[in-house]
Amino acid sequence: MKFRNTLPALLCALLVHAGMARAEPSQEITEAEKQLFMNDQLSGLKAPTTLSYSFKRSGSQEAAFQDTVEVRISEDKGARKVSTSCLSGARKTEIPEIDSAQSNPALMCFLERDIREMERLTGGKSNYFRKRIRLALSEGPKGTPVKVSFNGKMVDAKEYRITPYTNDPNKQKFSKYLGKTYLFVLSDALPGGLYRVDTVVPDGGKDGKSALIDEDMVLAGVSAKN
């Protein structure tokens, strides 16, 4: 499956594929939604280029593991394509190839995996978890200026944080996950724009610091290869 990728089409492709299309299309798009889904993050990168992300899962609920996510920008007979390798083996999540992509599909990889994990762990429906994330972003979380390190240099970035289940009307069904937090870190100074995505579920222990689940995806490198 492939998507044509004008700016409005890309927003539709990402949000619809991730189940995040708005129930009210006329509602104003928030800063967080624009930064995450509508910014031109890839067209300035020459083909071939590969963005490599490290992916790490830790926490007390299940066994920890490490994996990778790769976004590959290529060109064939003048046609620009972006393909995504989202984890590996049994954990692999299929992400459609996108023609002339602008926004970074590594975000789609992370969110699709996260939503499927919530479905697996709770028995709930994926569409419900997609809706909670969509609603949290539509509430307009503001970007907090931060500094991040990449290739030995500190660069400016913005951090957006959401907690989709805190005010969930069905929170009694997913009480273990009420404190689940999503962190998105973006920087125009970095290739691909997306620096980090992290989601943490506190374990409710006495120290208040331990995590039941912590999944973290961070930009690890950029190379001129397919």
Tab-separated table of N, CA and C in Angstrom, residues 106-193:
chain	number	residue	atom	x	y	z
A	106	ALA	N	8.567	7.401	11.253
A	106	ALA	CA	9.012	6.722	12.478
A	106	ALA	C	7.997	6.938	13.599
A	107	LEU	N	7.324	8.093	13.570
A	107	LEU	CA	6.286	8.361	14.570
A	107	LEU	C	5.122	7.398	14.410
A	108	MET	N	4.723	7.151	13.156
A	108	MET	CA	3.647	6.195	12.899
A	108	MET	C	4.029	4.813	13.430
A	109	CYS	N	5.282	4.426	13.205
A	109	CYS	CA	5.784	3.138	13.691
A	109	CYS	C	5.591	3.029	15.199
A	110	PHE	N	6.050	4.040	15.929
A	110	PHE	CA	5.971	3.996	17.393
A	110	PHE	C	4.537	3.932	17.872
A	111	LEU	N	3.686	4.788	17.324
A	111	LEU	CA	2.304	4.847	17.804
A	111	LEU	C	1.520	3.591	17.455
A	112	GLU	N	1.714	3.057	16.244
A	112	GLU	CA	0.997	1.834	15.873
A	112	GLU	C	1.402	0.676	16.784
A	113	ARG	N	2.697	0.557	17.061
A	113	ARG	CA	3.130	-0.511	17.960
A	113	ARG	C	2.554	-0.321	19.359
A	114	ASP	N	2.605	0.906	19.846
A	114	ASP	CA	2.101	1.203	21.183
A	114	ASP	C	0.615	0.871	21.307
A	115	ILE	N	-0.161	1.242	20.302
A	115	ILE	CA	-1.605	0.985	20.325
A	115	ILE	C	-1.887	-0.512	20.305
A	116	ARG	N	-1.145	-1.258	19.506
A	116	ARG	CA	-1.341	-2.706	19.453
A	116	ARG	C	-0.942	-3.367	20.777
A	117	GLU	N	0.096	-2.821	21.412
A	117	GLU	CA	0.494	-3.337	22.710
A	117	GLU	C	-0.582	-3.086	23.761
A	118	MET	N	-1.185	-1.907	23.739
A	118	MET	CA	-2.268	-1.616	24.677
A	118	MET	C	-3.429	-2.577	24.461
A	119	GLU	N	-3.726	-2.864	23.206
A	119	GLU	CA	-4.789	-3.821	22.898
A	119	GLU	C	-4.439	-5.200	23.445
A	120	ARG	N	-3.205	-5.624	23.244
A	120	ARG	CA	-2.770	-6.947	23.723
A	120	ARG	C	-2.795	-7.036	25.239
A	121	LEU	N	-2.326	-6.006	25.905
A	121	LEU	CA	-2.174	-6.051	27.353
A	121	LEU	C	-3.485	-5.878	28.111
A	122	THR	N	-4.434	-5.169	27.531
A	122	THR	CA	-5.662	-4.835	28.264
A	122	THR	C	-6.900	-5.557	27.763
A	123	GLY	N	-6.852	-6.063	26.521
A	123	GLY	CA	-8.062	-6.637	25.935
A	123	GLY	C	-8.992	-5.584	25.376
A	124	GLY	N	-8.587	-4.308	25.454
A	124	GLY	CA	-9.382	-3.229	24.870
A	124	GLY	C	-9.228	-3.187	23.365
A	125	LYS	N	-9.919	-2.239	22.725
A	125	LYS	CA	-9.906	-2.123	21.271
A	125	LYS	C	-8.915	-1.044	20.826
A	126	SER	N	-8.181	-1.338	19.755
A	126	SER	CA	-7.166	-0.407	19.273
A	126	SER	C	-7.757	0.952	18.916
A	127	ASN	N	-8.941	0.963	18.331
A	127	ASN	CA	-9.556	2.238	17.952
A	127	ASN	C	-9.801	3.133	19.168
A	128	TYR	N	-10.077	2.518	20.309
A	128	TYR	CA	-10.316	3.296	21.520
A	128	TYR	C	-9.022	3.988	21.970
A	129	PHE	N	-7.919	3.249	21.940
A	129	PHE	CA	-6.643	3.827	22.361
A	129	PHE	C	-6.175	4.897	21.376
A	130	ARG	N	-6.429	4.684	20.087
A	130	ARG	CA	-6.119	5.723	19.092
A	130	ARG	C	-6.907	6.998	19.384
A	131	LYS	N	-8.173	6.815	19.717
A	131	LYS	CA	-9.026	7.968	20.010
A	131	LYS	C	-8.518	8.744	21.215
A	132	ARG	N	-8.064	8.034	22.252
A	132	ARG	CA	-7.569	8.724	23.446
A	132	ARG	C	-6.324	9.559	23.125
A	133	ILE	N	-5.439	9.048	22.304
A	133	ILE	CA	-4.247	9.801	21.907
A	133	ILE	C	-4.646	11.005	21.075
A	134	ARG	N	-5.579	10.795	20.136
A	134	ARG	CA	-6.047	11.900	19.292
A	134	ARG	C	-6.648	13.018	20.138
A	135	LEU	N	-7.498	12.634	21.094
A	135	LEU	CA	-8.143	13.635	21.939
A	135	LEU	C	-7.122	14.391	22.791
A	136	ALA	N	-6.128	13.680	23.289
A	136	ALA	CA	-5.106	14.337	24.110
A	136	ALA	C	-4.322	15.356	23.293
A	137	LEU	N	-4.014	15.037	22.048
A	137	LEU	CA	-3.297	15.984	21.182
A	137	LEU	C	-4.188	17.154	20.794
A	138	SER	N	-5.489	16.907	20.643
A	138	SER	CA	-6.407	17.974	20.245
A	138	SER	C	-6.663	18.965	21.389
A	139	GLU	N	-6.279	18.591	22.606
A	139	GLU	CA	-6.433	19.503	23.739
A	139	GLU	C	-5.366	20.597	23.747
A	140	GLY	N	-4.393	20.480	22.840
A	140	GLY	CA	-3.426	21.560	22.655
A	140	GLY	C	-2.264	21.604	23.621
A	141	PRO	N	-1.562	20.488	23.847
A	141	PRO	CA	-0.370	20.545	24.709
A	141	PRO	C	0.663	21.492	24.105
A	142	LYS	N	1.281	22.291	24.942
A	142	LYS	CA	2.243	23.277	24.468
A	142	LYS	C	3.661	22.697	24.455
A	143	GLY	N	4.447	23.176	23.505
A	143	GLY	CA	5.819	22.724	23.410
A	143	GLY	C	6.716	23.411	24.424
A	144	THR	N	7.496	22.631	25.147
A	144	THR	CA	8.447	23.162	26.118
A	144	THR	C	9.841	23.159	25.504
A	145	PRO	N	10.531	24.301	25.439
A	145	PRO	CA	11.886	24.328	24.871
A	145	PRO	C	12.852	23.483	25.703
A	146	VAL	N	13.632	22.646	25.031
A	146	VAL	CA	14.639	21.822	25.693
A	146	VAL	C	15.880	21.771	24.811
A	147	LYS	N	16.967	21.262	25.348
A	147	LYS	CA	18.191	20.998	24.602
A	147	LYS	C	18.385	19.486	24.520
A	148	VAL	N	18.791	18.997	23.345
A	148	VAL	CA	19.068	17.574	23.194
A	148	VAL	C	20.451	17.401	22.572
A	149	SER	N	21.036	16.241	22.801
A	149	SER	CA	22.374	15.954	22.292
A	149	SER	C	22.299	14.999	21.112
A	150	PHE	N	22.977	15.384	20.014
A	150	PHE	CA	23.051	14.499	18.849
A	150	PHE	C	24.413	14.683	18.191
A	151	ASN	N	25.103	13.570	17.984
A	151	ASN	CA	26.446	13.597	17.388
A	151	ASN	C	27.390	14.544	18.119
A	152	GLY	N	27.276	14.546	19.436
A	152	GLY	CA	28.185	15.340	20.236
A	152	GLY	C	27.870	16.821	20.319
A	153	LYS	N	26.730	17.248	19.771
A	153	LYS	CA	26.347	18.650	19.801
A	153	LYS	C	24.997	18.818	20.492
A	154	MET	N	24.834	19.937	21.189
A	154	MET	CA	23.556	20.262	21.800
A	154	MET	C	22.755	21.123	20.831
A	155	VAL	N	21.503	20.762	20.619
A	155	VAL	CA	20.644	21.510	19.702
A	155	VAL	C	19.312	21.838	20.375
A	156	ASP	N	18.650	22.866	19.862
A	156	ASP	CA	17.350	23.268	20.396
A	156	ASP	C	16.262	22.301	19.951
A	157	ALA	N	15.323	22.043	20.831
A	157	ALA	CA	14.206	21.144	20.517
A	157	ALA	C	12.983	21.598	21.305
A	158	LYS	N	11.842	20.976	20.992
A	158	LYS	CA	10.618	21.203	21.748
A	158	LYS	C	10.057	19.866	22.196
A	159	GLU	N	9.527	19.892	23.406
A	159	GLU	CA	9.007	18.679	24.024
A	159	GLU	C	7.507	18.829	24.247
A	160	TYR	N	6.732	17.834	23.783
A	160	TYR	CA	5.283	17.810	23.996
A	160	TYR	C	4.948	16.579	24.837
A	161	ARG	N	4.087	16.763	25.838
A	161	ARG	CA	3.760	15.678	26.759
A	161	ARG	C	2.241	15.539	26.878
A	162	ILE	N	1.741	14.301	26.789
A	162	ILE	CA	0.308	14.052	26.957
A	162	ILE	C	0.093	12.867	27.898
A	163	THR	N	-1.067	12.871	28.573
A	163	THR	CA	-1.480	11.766	29.445
A	163	THR	C	-2.915	11.395	29.061
A	164	PRO	N	-3.095	10.556	28.037
A	164	PRO	CA	-4.422	10.312	27.456
A	164	PRO	C	-5.450	9.677	28.382
A	165	TYR	N	-5.006	9.002	29.454
A	165	TYR	CA	-5.960	8.214	30.233
A	165	TYR	C	-6.302	8.823	31.585
A	166	THR	N	-5.711	9.968	31.904
A	166	THR	CA	-5.959	10.587	33.210
A	166	THR	C	-7.432	10.908	33.412
A	167	ASN	N	-8.075	11.463	32.386
A	167	ASN	CA	-9.495	11.830	32.480
A	167	ASN	C	-10.371	10.922	31.624
A	168	ASP	N	-9.916	9.721	31.416
A	168	ASP	CA	-10.652	8.755	30.604
A	168	ASP	C	-11.950	8.364	31.316
A	169	PRO	N	-13.113	8.544	30.663
A	169	PRO	CA	-14.382	8.161	31.308
A	169	PRO	C	-14.483	6.664	31.584
A	170	ASN	N	-13.658	5.859	30.900
A	170	ASN	CA	-13.651	4.417	31.125
A	170	ASN	C	-12.410	3.969	31.893
A	171	LYS	N	-11.850	4.880	32.682
A	171	LYS	CA	-10.566	4.592	33.313
A	171	LYS	C	-10.599	3.417	34.274
A	172	GLN	N	-11.771	3.071	34.773
A	172	GLN	CA	-11.827	1.930	35.688
A	172	GLN	C	-11.456	0.628	34.977
A	173	LYS	N	-11.614	0.608	33.647
A	173	LYS	CA	-11.289	-0.596	32.876
A	173	LYS	C	-9.789	-0.731	32.650
A	174	PHE	N	-9.076	0.405	32.722
A	174	PHE	CA	-7.647	0.398	32.431
A	174	PHE	C	-6.880	1.098	33.566
A	175	SER	N	-7.244	0.808	34.790
A	175	SER	CA	-6.713	1.547	35.941
A	175	SER	C	-5.191	1.478	36.046
A	176	LYS	N	-4.615	0.389	35.601
A	176	LYS	CA	-3.162	0.233	35.674
A	176	LYS	C	-2.433	1.256	34.805
A	177	TYR	N	-3.150	1.800	33.794
A	177	TYR	CA	-2.496	2.647	32.801
A	177	TYR	C	-2.904	4.125	32.899
A	178	LEU	N	-3.570	4.498	33.990
A	178	LEU	CA	-4.058	5.880	34.122
A	178	LEU	C	-2.937	6.909	34.052
A	179	GLY	N	-1.781	6.565	34.592
A	179	GLY	CA	-0.681	7.520	34.606
A	179	GLY	C	0.222	7.453	33.391
A	180	LYS	N	-0.189	6.727	32.364
A	180	LYS	CA	0.653	6.560	31.181
A	180	LYS	C	0.913	7.913	30.519
A	181	THR	N	2.186	8.200	30.270
A	181	THR	CA	2.600	9.470	29.695
A	181	THR	C	3.318	9.243	28.371
A	182	TYR	N	3.021	10.106	27.396
A	182	TYR	CA	3.720	10.095	26.118
A	182	TYR	C	4.552	11.370	26.014
A	183	LEU	N	5.793	11.219	25.561
A	183	LEU	CA	6.692	12.348	25.382
A	183	LEU	C	7.164	12.372	23.930
A	184	PHE	N	6.988	13.512	23.267
A	184	PHE	CA	7.437	13.690	21.886
A	184	PHE	C	8.454	14.826	21.867
A	185	VAL	N	9.638	14.589	21.326
A	185	VAL	CA	10.676	15.612	21.253
A	185	VAL	C	11.027	15.843	19.786
A	186	LEU	N	10.850	17.089	19.343
A	186	LEU	CA	11.050	17.459	17.944
A	186	LEU	C	12.095	18.558	17.833
A	187	SER	N	12.857	18.533	16.733
A	187	SER	CA	13.843	19.583	16.499
A	187	SER	C	14.021	19.812	15.009
A	188	ASP	N	13.825	21.057	14.570
A	188	ASP	CA	14.061	21.406	13.165
A	188	ASP	C	15.542	21.354	12.818
A	189	ALA	N	16.392	21.331	13.828
A	189	ALA	CA	17.832	21.312	13.594
A	189	ALA	C	18.365	19.909	13.295
A	190	LEU	N	17.514	18.891	13.434
A	190	LEU	CA	17.953	17.517	13.237
A	190	LEU	C	17.329	16.893	11.993
A	191	PRO	N	18.057	16.042	11.274
A	191	PRO	CA	17.489	15.348	10.113
A	191	PRO	C	16.257	14.542	10.522
A	192	GLY	N	15.180	14.707	9.794
A	192	GLY	CA	13.949	13.978	10.099
A	192	GLY	C	13.062	14.638	11.120
A	193	GLY	N	13.572	15.668	11.809
A	193	GLY	CA	12.739	16.448	12.729
A	193	GLY	C	12.353	15.770	14.021
